[in-house]
């Protein structure tokens, strides 16, 4: 058996064994990390783990604190959307970071988490899990996880960064409209996994990738593995700007985390996540 196959099966087995109990202690001990999720605050119910963590950050909570909820009553997605957050089957977690970097570099941390979530989920499940630029985690052409990063900063320094991640884990069905674009680990593999183990796997990957990111304070050291996980590469995409759109073929990312695209006239352009949205030529991916 090839070593990577062995690793996938062992990972899936580890994440699947035992009851799906989520407590702060369970998550901390399953992660076994140095600092990411070194302390966990667990809420059976929260409005939004990003909001809970922002309050804790303002009271001085440390780098690496992780807020986890079983369900959210006001889960928030990107671009002001709602993140549906039923209880008992998914992961809603927010990680507090206090990086000593310039505020304009912080959006790249979202890509670091996308890479870590994709890798951690691959460690737990035998599924072809990829990233849709910049930070959606995808399986079977549908969205498995989403990331919402929020920052508090002054002109030249960061007070804190909150990376909120929602992962569809054991959920067995979605409302009809959402089901067209959303999937879960269970729907992709037919297996339930233990959420605390999945969180641990993602946190271990994040800790490793964050160190690589901080060496250069950009995506230089992660570009290759991010690129290998990227589903857009070689595909036709629609670049949606606020007042126009165009078609192009996606390549990889550059060291700033921008997506490189080749326009129909052959010109290569780097597009920035804050300024454009990317869709597949005829659908979500
Ligand atoms: C997206 O729109 O893709 C981002 C979704 C982010 C959802 C997570 S769930 C944990 C954290 N708390 C929130 O309210 N949102 C993020």
PDB file of C-alpha atoms in Angstrom, residues 4-251:
ATOM      1  CA  UNK A   4      -0.096   8.289   1.494  1.00  0.00           C
ATOM      2  CA  UNK A   5      -3.008   5.803   1.248  1.00  0.00           C
ATOM      3  CA  UNK A   6      -2.028   4.289   4.584  1.00  0.00           C
ATOM      4  CA  UNK A   7      -1.934   7.780   6.101  1.00  0.00           C
ATOM      5  CA  UNK A   8      -5.405   8.646   4.786  1.00  0.00           C
ATOM      6  CA  UNK A   9      -6.954   5.465   6.158  1.00  0.00           C
ATOM      7  CA  UNK A  10      -5.273   5.844   9.541  1.00  0.00           C
ATOM      8  CA  UNK A  11      -6.375   9.475   9.703  1.00  0.00           C
ATOM      9  CA  UNK A  12      -9.951   8.612   8.847  1.00  0.00           C
ATOM     10  CA  UNK A  13      -9.971   5.897  11.491  1.00  0.00           C
ATOM     11  CA  UNK A  14      -8.594   8.217  14.192  1.00  0.00           C
ATOM     12  CA  UNK A  15     -11.096  10.951  13.438  1.00  0.00           C
ATOM     13  CA  UNK A  16     -13.965   8.465  13.346  1.00  0.00           C
ATOM     14  CA  UNK A  17     -13.431   6.538  16.564  1.00  0.00           C
ATOM     15  CA  UNK A  18     -15.397   7.342  19.735  1.00  0.00           C
ATOM     16  CA  UNK A  19     -18.523   9.348  20.422  1.00  0.00           C
ATOM     17  CA  UNK A  20     -18.874  12.824  18.904  1.00  0.00           C
ATOM     18  CA  UNK A  21     -18.547  14.628  22.239  1.00  0.00           C
ATOM     19  CA  UNK A  22     -17.422  18.250  22.086  1.00  0.00           C
ATOM     20  CA  UNK A  23     -16.061  19.881  25.206  1.00  0.00           C
ATOM     21  CA  UNK A  24     -13.208  22.357  25.658  1.00  0.00           C
ATOM     22  CA  UNK A  25     -11.052  19.601  27.225  1.00  0.00           C
ATOM     23  CA  UNK A  26     -11.784  17.155  24.391  1.00  0.00           C
ATOM     24  CA  UNK A  27     -10.799  19.684  21.737  1.00  0.00           C
ATOM     25  CA  UNK A  28      -7.643  20.799  23.589  1.00  0.00           C
ATOM     26  CA  UNK A  29      -6.452  17.244  24.180  1.00  0.00           C
ATOM     27  CA  UNK A  30      -7.234  16.014  20.655  1.00  0.00           C
ATOM     28  CA  UNK A  31      -5.358  18.936  19.101  1.00  0.00           C
ATOM     29  CA  UNK A  32      -2.111  18.311  21.005  1.00  0.00           C
ATOM     30  CA  UNK A  33      -0.700  21.558  19.638  1.00  0.00           C
ATOM     31  CA  UNK A  34       1.822  24.022  21.055  1.00  0.00           C
ATOM     32  CA  UNK A  35      -0.417  27.097  20.897  1.00  0.00           C
ATOM     33  CA  UNK A  36      -3.227  26.884  18.288  1.00  0.00           C
ATOM     34  CA  UNK A  37      -6.279  25.862  20.345  1.00  0.00           C
ATOM     35  CA  UNK A  38      -3.950  25.701  23.369  1.00  0.00           C
ATOM     36  CA  UNK A  39      -6.957  27.063  25.266  1.00  0.00           C
ATOM     37  CA  UNK A  40     -10.486  26.367  24.041  1.00  0.00           C
ATOM     38  CA  UNK A  41     -13.710  28.097  25.044  1.00  0.00           C
ATOM     39  CA  UNK A  42     -16.748  25.954  24.244  1.00  0.00           C
ATOM     40  CA  UNK A  43     -20.324  27.206  23.836  1.00  0.00           C
ATOM     41  CA  UNK A  44     -23.268  24.784  23.475  1.00  0.00           C
ATOM     42  CA  UNK A  45     -24.908  27.787  21.757  1.00  0.00           C
ATOM     43  CA  UNK A  46     -23.459  31.129  20.657  1.00  0.00           C
ATOM     44  CA  UNK A  47     -24.683  33.944  18.455  1.00  0.00           C
ATOM     45  CA  UNK A  48     -21.445  33.763  16.442  1.00  0.00           C
ATOM     46  CA  UNK A  49     -18.065  32.426  17.583  1.00  0.00           C
ATOM     47  CA  UNK A  50     -16.433  35.377  15.779  1.00  0.00           C
ATOM     48  CA  UNK A  51     -18.481  37.776  17.923  1.00  0.00           C
ATOM     49  CA  UNK A  52     -17.825  35.843  21.162  1.00  0.00           C
ATOM     50  CA  UNK A  53     -14.096  35.781  20.401  1.00  0.00           C
ATOM     51  CA  UNK A  54     -13.994  39.486  19.578  1.00  0.00           C
ATOM     52  CA  UNK A  55     -15.276  40.249  23.088  1.00  0.00           C
ATOM     53  CA  UNK A  56     -12.673  37.915  24.598  1.00  0.00           C
ATOM     54  CA  UNK A  57      -9.945  39.528  22.455  1.00  0.00           C
ATOM     55  CA  UNK A  58     -10.961  42.995  23.664  1.00  0.00           C
ATOM     56  CA  UNK A  59     -10.586  41.715  27.247  1.00  0.00           C
ATOM     57  CA  UNK A  60      -6.999  40.611  26.462  1.00  0.00           C
ATOM     58  CA  UNK A  61      -7.404  36.921  25.510  1.00  0.00           C
ATOM     59  CA  UNK A  62      -4.170  35.349  24.214  1.00  0.00           C
ATOM     60  CA  UNK A  63      -2.899  34.363  20.761  1.00  0.00           C
ATOM     61  CA  UNK A  64      -4.123  30.859  19.927  1.00  0.00           C
ATOM     62  CA  UNK A  65      -7.387  30.918  21.898  1.00  0.00           C
ATOM     63  CA  UNK A  66     -10.088  28.965  20.056  1.00  0.00           C
ATOM     64  CA  UNK A  67     -13.820  29.561  20.475  1.00  0.00           C
ATOM     65  CA  UNK A  68     -16.017  26.622  19.437  1.00  0.00           C
ATOM     66  CA  UNK A  69     -19.816  26.364  19.368  1.00  0.00           C
ATOM     67  CA  UNK A  70     -22.149  23.418  18.854  1.00  0.00           C
ATOM     68  CA  UNK A  71     -24.661  25.755  17.183  1.00  0.00           C
ATOM     69  CA  UNK A  72     -24.853  29.421  16.255  1.00  0.00           C
ATOM     70  CA  UNK A  73     -27.970  31.567  16.305  1.00  0.00           C
ATOM     71  CA  UNK A  74     -26.457  34.364  14.181  1.00  0.00           C
ATOM     72  CA  UNK A  75     -23.727  32.645  12.142  1.00  0.00           C
ATOM     73  CA  UNK A  76     -22.136  35.062   9.714  1.00  0.00           C
ATOM     74  CA  UNK A  77     -20.706  34.403   6.275  1.00  0.00           C
ATOM     75  CA  UNK A  78     -18.700  36.597   3.929  1.00  0.00           C
ATOM     76  CA  UNK A  79     -20.264  39.545   2.121  1.00  0.00           C
ATOM     77  CA  UNK A  80     -22.913  39.939   4.850  1.00  0.00           C
ATOM     78  CA  UNK A  81     -24.444  36.513   4.193  1.00  0.00           C
ATOM     79  CA  UNK A  82     -25.928  34.243   6.856  1.00  0.00           C
ATOM     80  CA  UNK A  83     -24.024  31.037   7.722  1.00  0.00           C
ATOM     81  CA  UNK A  84     -26.616  28.380   8.543  1.00  0.00           C
ATOM     82  CA  UNK A  85     -25.464  26.855  11.852  1.00  0.00           C
ATOM     83  CA  UNK A  86     -27.632  23.960  13.131  1.00  0.00           C
ATOM     84  CA  UNK A  87     -26.498  22.045  16.223  1.00  0.00           C
ATOM     85  CA  UNK A  88     -25.066  18.550  16.675  1.00  0.00           C
ATOM     86  CA  UNK A  89     -23.361  18.004  13.345  1.00  0.00           C
ATOM     87  CA  UNK A  90     -21.014  20.794  12.201  1.00  0.00           C
ATOM     88  CA  UNK A  91     -18.013  22.773  13.371  1.00  0.00           C
ATOM     89  CA  UNK A  92     -18.183  26.497  14.121  1.00  0.00           C
ATOM     90  CA  UNK A  93     -14.869  27.759  15.415  1.00  0.00           C
ATOM     91  CA  UNK A  94     -12.897  30.995  15.611  1.00  0.00           C
ATOM     92  CA  UNK A  95      -9.175  31.273  16.234  1.00  0.00           C
ATOM     93  CA  UNK A  96      -7.580  34.360  17.804  1.00  0.00           C
ATOM     94  CA  UNK A  97      -4.242  35.535  16.397  1.00  0.00           C
ATOM     95  CA  UNK A  98      -2.051  38.424  17.448  1.00  0.00           C
ATOM     96  CA  UNK A  99       0.573  38.480  14.674  1.00  0.00           C
ATOM     97  CA  UNK A 100       3.286  41.107  14.637  1.00  0.00           C
ATOM     98  CA  UNK A 101       2.860  41.926  10.937  1.00  0.00           C
ATOM     99  CA  UNK A 102       1.565  44.895   8.947  1.00  0.00           C
ATOM    100  CA  UNK A 103      -2.263  45.014   8.808  1.00  0.00           C
ATOM    101  CA  UNK A 104      -2.319  44.774   4.984  1.00  0.00           C
ATOM    102  CA  UNK A 105      -0.762  41.299   5.219  1.00  0.00           C
ATOM    103  CA  UNK A 106      -3.512  39.890   7.454  1.00  0.00           C
ATOM    104  CA  UNK A 107      -5.910  38.857   4.629  1.00  0.00           C
ATOM    105  CA  UNK A 108      -3.348  36.226   3.581  1.00  0.00           C
ATOM    106  CA  UNK A 109      -4.001  34.435   6.891  1.00  0.00           C
ATOM    107  CA  UNK A 110      -7.367  33.441   5.410  1.00  0.00           C
ATOM    108  CA  UNK A 111      -5.509  31.522   2.705  1.00  0.00           C
ATOM    109  CA  UNK A 112      -3.300  29.940   5.363  1.00  0.00           C
ATOM    110  CA  UNK A 113      -6.452  28.687   7.098  1.00  0.00           C
ATOM    111  CA  UNK A 114      -7.978  27.478   3.803  1.00  0.00           C
ATOM    112  CA  UNK A 115      -4.855  25.438   3.172  1.00  0.00           C
ATOM    113  CA  UNK A 116      -4.861  24.098   6.749  1.00  0.00           C
ATOM    114  CA  UNK A 117      -8.572  23.235   6.705  1.00  0.00           C
ATOM    115  CA  UNK A 118      -8.219  21.389   3.385  1.00  0.00           C
ATOM    116  CA  UNK A 119      -5.180  19.481   4.663  1.00  0.00           C
ATOM    117  CA  UNK A 120      -6.730  18.725   8.074  1.00  0.00           C
ATOM    118  CA  UNK A 121      -9.945  17.475   6.454  1.00  0.00           C
ATOM    119  CA  UNK A 122      -7.932  15.295   4.083  1.00  0.00           C
ATOM    120  CA  UNK A 123      -6.160  13.843   7.132  1.00  0.00           C
ATOM    121  CA  UNK A 124      -9.566  12.848   8.545  1.00  0.00           C
ATOM    122  CA  UNK A 125     -11.503  11.720   5.489  1.00  0.00           C
ATOM    123  CA  UNK A 126     -10.814   9.808   2.321  1.00  0.00           C
ATOM    124  CA  UNK A 127     -12.160  12.480  -0.042  1.00  0.00           C
ATOM    125  CA  UNK A 128     -10.786  14.735  -2.765  1.00  0.00           C
ATOM    126  CA  UNK A 129     -10.863  17.985  -0.815  1.00  0.00           C
ATOM    127  CA  UNK A 130      -9.695  21.134  -2.594  1.00  0.00           C
ATOM    128  CA  UNK A 131      -9.680  24.925  -2.300  1.00  0.00           C
ATOM    129  CA  UNK A 132     -11.695  27.317  -4.447  1.00  0.00           C
ATOM    130  CA  UNK A 133      -9.726  30.552  -4.432  1.00  0.00           C
ATOM    131  CA  UNK A 134      -9.356  32.311  -2.148  1.00  0.00           C
ATOM    132  CA  UNK A 135     -10.742  30.404   0.817  1.00  0.00           C
ATOM    133  CA  UNK A 136     -13.660  28.068   0.171  1.00  0.00           C
ATOM    134  CA  UNK A 137     -12.952  24.421   0.920  1.00  0.00           C
ATOM    135  CA  UNK A 138     -14.564  22.190  -1.679  1.00  0.00           C
ATOM    136  CA  UNK A 139     -15.448  18.524  -2.135  1.00  0.00           C
ATOM    137  CA  UNK A 140     -17.300  17.108  -5.124  1.00  0.00           C
ATOM    138  CA  UNK A 141     -17.558  20.621  -6.638  1.00  0.00           C
ATOM    139  CA  UNK A 142     -19.572  21.824  -3.611  1.00  0.00           C
ATOM    140  CA  UNK A 143     -18.658  23.882  -0.553  1.00  0.00           C
ATOM    141  CA  UNK A 144     -17.542  21.935   2.509  1.00  0.00           C
ATOM    142  CA  UNK A 145     -16.169  24.798   4.609  1.00  0.00           C
ATOM    143  CA  UNK A 146     -16.076  28.588   4.621  1.00  0.00           C
ATOM    144  CA  UNK A 147     -13.815  31.086   6.350  1.00  0.00           C
ATOM    145  CA  UNK A 148     -14.553  34.587   7.616  1.00  0.00           C
ATOM    146  CA  UNK A 149     -11.557  36.613   8.800  1.00  0.00           C
ATOM    147  CA  UNK A 150     -12.030  39.809  10.791  1.00  0.00           C
ATOM    148  CA  UNK A 151      -9.353  42.164  12.068  1.00  0.00           C
ATOM    149  CA  UNK A 152      -8.971  44.978  14.579  1.00  0.00           C
ATOM    150  CA  UNK A 153      -5.977  47.203  13.803  1.00  0.00           C
ATOM    151  CA  UNK A 154      -4.399  50.623  14.143  1.00  0.00           C
ATOM    152  CA  UNK A 155      -2.593  52.394  11.291  1.00  0.00           C
ATOM    153  CA  UNK A 156       0.487  50.214  11.353  1.00  0.00           C
ATOM    154  CA  UNK A 157      -0.211  47.428  13.825  1.00  0.00           C
ATOM    155  CA  UNK A 158      -2.701  44.649  14.367  1.00  0.00           C
ATOM    156  CA  UNK A 159      -4.603  44.394  17.634  1.00  0.00           C
ATOM    157  CA  UNK A 160      -6.020  41.009  16.730  1.00  0.00           C
ATOM    158  CA  UNK A 161      -7.157  38.812  13.851  1.00  0.00           C
ATOM    159  CA  UNK A 162     -10.091  36.411  14.181  1.00  0.00           C
ATOM    160  CA  UNK A 163     -10.312  33.552  11.716  1.00  0.00           C
ATOM    161  CA  UNK A 164     -13.783  31.998  11.807  1.00  0.00           C
ATOM    162  CA  UNK A 165     -14.228  28.637  10.121  1.00  0.00           C
ATOM    163  CA  UNK A 166     -17.451  26.740   9.510  1.00  0.00           C
ATOM    164  CA  UNK A 167     -17.142  23.084   8.450  1.00  0.00           C
ATOM    165  CA  UNK A 168     -20.032  20.865   7.385  1.00  0.00           C
ATOM    166  CA  UNK A 169     -19.103  17.616   9.086  1.00  0.00           C
ATOM    167  CA  UNK A 170     -21.819  15.044   9.909  1.00  0.00           C
ATOM    168  CA  UNK A 171     -24.832  16.926   8.543  1.00  0.00           C
ATOM    169  CA  UNK A 172     -26.921  14.589   6.365  1.00  0.00           C
ATOM    170  CA  UNK A 173     -28.998  17.015   4.316  1.00  0.00           C
ATOM    171  CA  UNK A 174     -29.341  20.701   3.508  1.00  0.00           C
ATOM    172  CA  UNK A 175     -32.375  22.813   2.631  1.00  0.00           C
ATOM    173  CA  UNK A 176     -33.017  22.422  -1.124  1.00  0.00           C
ATOM    174  CA  UNK A 177     -31.460  25.684  -2.342  1.00  0.00           C
ATOM    175  CA  UNK A 178     -28.350  25.427  -0.135  1.00  0.00           C
ATOM    176  CA  UNK A 179     -27.894  21.779  -1.118  1.00  0.00           C
ATOM    177  CA  UNK A 180     -27.138  22.859  -4.698  1.00  0.00           C
ATOM    178  CA  UNK A 181     -23.805  24.355  -3.566  1.00  0.00           C
ATOM    179  CA  UNK A 182     -23.124  22.842  -0.104  1.00  0.00           C
ATOM    180  CA  UNK A 183     -21.866  19.418   0.929  1.00  0.00           C
ATOM    181  CA  UNK A 184     -20.558  17.744   4.108  1.00  0.00           C
ATOM    182  CA  UNK A 185     -17.844  15.234   4.972  1.00  0.00           C
ATOM    183  CA  UNK A 186     -20.618  12.694   5.671  1.00  0.00           C
ATOM    184  CA  UNK A 187     -22.262  13.260   2.275  1.00  0.00           C
ATOM    185  CA  UNK A 188     -18.893  12.845   0.538  1.00  0.00           C
ATOM    186  CA  UNK A 189     -17.702   9.739   2.411  1.00  0.00           C
ATOM    187  CA  UNK A 190     -20.757   8.082   4.003  1.00  0.00           C
ATOM    188  CA  UNK A 191     -18.897   8.125   7.346  1.00  0.00           C
ATOM    189  CA  UNK A 192     -19.395  10.141  10.506  1.00  0.00           C
ATOM    190  CA  UNK A 193     -16.332  11.599  12.170  1.00  0.00           C
ATOM    191  CA  UNK A 194     -15.692  13.054  15.592  1.00  0.00           C
ATOM    192  CA  UNK A 195     -15.788  16.851  15.408  1.00  0.00           C
ATOM    193  CA  UNK A 196     -13.177  17.350  18.158  1.00  0.00           C
ATOM    194  CA  UNK A 197     -10.744  15.182  16.176  1.00  0.00           C
ATOM    195  CA  UNK A 198     -11.396  17.176  12.998  1.00  0.00           C
ATOM    196  CA  UNK A 199     -10.752  20.445  14.840  1.00  0.00           C
ATOM    197  CA  UNK A 200      -7.503  18.946  16.178  1.00  0.00           C
ATOM    198  CA  UNK A 201      -6.377  17.927  12.690  1.00  0.00           C
ATOM    199  CA  UNK A 202      -7.071  21.408  11.287  1.00  0.00           C
ATOM    200  CA  UNK A 203      -5.322  23.133  14.215  1.00  0.00           C
ATOM    201  CA  UNK A 204      -2.197  20.966  13.834  1.00  0.00           C
ATOM    202  CA  UNK A 205      -1.998  21.886  10.159  1.00  0.00           C
ATOM    203  CA  UNK A 206      -2.637  25.551  10.930  1.00  0.00           C
ATOM    204  CA  UNK A 207       0.135  25.719  13.519  1.00  0.00           C
ATOM    205  CA  UNK A 208       2.602  24.266  11.009  1.00  0.00           C
ATOM    206  CA  UNK A 209       1.459  26.510   8.130  1.00  0.00           C
ATOM    207  CA  UNK A 210       1.355  29.663  10.271  1.00  0.00           C
ATOM    208  CA  UNK A 211       5.037  29.172  11.158  1.00  0.00           C
ATOM    209  CA  UNK A 212       5.870  28.861   7.449  1.00  0.00           C
ATOM    210  CA  UNK A 213       3.828  31.997   6.662  1.00  0.00           C
ATOM    211  CA  UNK A 214       5.489  34.013   9.440  1.00  0.00           C
ATOM    212  CA  UNK A 215       8.992  33.247   8.105  1.00  0.00           C
ATOM    213  CA  UNK A 216       8.369  35.478   5.070  1.00  0.00           C
ATOM    214  CA  UNK A 217       5.090  37.152   6.088  1.00  0.00           C
ATOM    215  CA  UNK A 218       3.640  36.108   2.749  1.00  0.00           C
ATOM    216  CA  UNK A 219       2.561  32.992   0.847  1.00  0.00           C
ATOM    217  CA  UNK A 220       6.037  32.205  -0.613  1.00  0.00           C
ATOM    218  CA  UNK A 221       6.515  29.071   1.487  1.00  0.00           C
ATOM    219  CA  UNK A 222       2.930  27.838   1.033  1.00  0.00           C
ATOM    220  CA  UNK A 223       2.361  28.699  -2.642  1.00  0.00           C
ATOM    221  CA  UNK A 224       3.219  25.245  -3.894  1.00  0.00           C
ATOM    222  CA  UNK A 225       1.000  23.257  -1.552  1.00  0.00           C
ATOM    223  CA  UNK A 226      -1.822  25.792  -1.817  1.00  0.00           C
ATOM    224  CA  UNK A 227      -1.464  25.548  -5.618  1.00  0.00           C
ATOM    225  CA  UNK A 228      -1.676  21.748  -5.485  1.00  0.00           C
ATOM    226  CA  UNK A 229      -4.960  22.006  -3.568  1.00  0.00           C
ATOM    227  CA  UNK A 230      -6.433  24.731  -5.781  1.00  0.00           C
ATOM    228  CA  UNK A 231      -9.406  23.505  -7.845  1.00  0.00           C
ATOM    229  CA  UNK A 232      -9.451  26.537 -10.165  1.00  0.00           C
ATOM    230  CA  UNK A 233      -6.091  25.866 -11.825  1.00  0.00           C
ATOM    231  CA  UNK A 234      -6.484  25.361 -15.572  1.00  0.00           C
ATOM    232  CA  UNK A 235     -10.237  26.022 -15.410  1.00  0.00           C
ATOM    233  CA  UNK A 236     -12.177  28.790 -17.054  1.00  0.00           C
ATOM    234  CA  UNK A 237     -13.388  31.309 -14.481  1.00  0.00           C
ATOM    235  CA  UNK A 238     -15.552  34.420 -14.499  1.00  0.00           C
ATOM    236  CA  UNK A 239     -13.935  37.338 -12.716  1.00  0.00           C
ATOM    237  CA  UNK A 240     -16.698  39.445 -11.175  1.00  0.00           C
ATOM    238  CA  UNK A 241     -15.797  43.057 -10.461  1.00  0.00           C
ATOM    239  CA  UNK A 242     -18.291  45.510  -8.902  1.00  0.00           C
ATOM    240  CA  UNK A 243     -19.115  47.023 -12.313  1.00  0.00           C
ATOM    241  CA  UNK A 244     -17.957  44.462 -14.905  1.00  0.00           C
ATOM    242  CA  UNK A 245     -16.981  40.839 -15.473  1.00  0.00           C
ATOM    243  CA  UNK A 246     -14.704  38.900 -17.810  1.00  0.00           C
ATOM    244  CA  UNK A 247     -13.680  35.335 -18.556  1.00  0.00           C
ATOM    245  CA  UNK A 248     -10.170  34.023 -18.029  1.00  0.00           C
ATOM    246  CA  UNK A 249      -8.262  30.817 -17.291  1.00  0.00           C
ATOM    247  CA  UNK A 250      -6.952  30.478 -13.737  1.00  0.00           C
ATOM    248  CA  UNK A 251      -3.360  29.576 -12.887  1.00  0.00           C
TER     249      UNK A 251
END
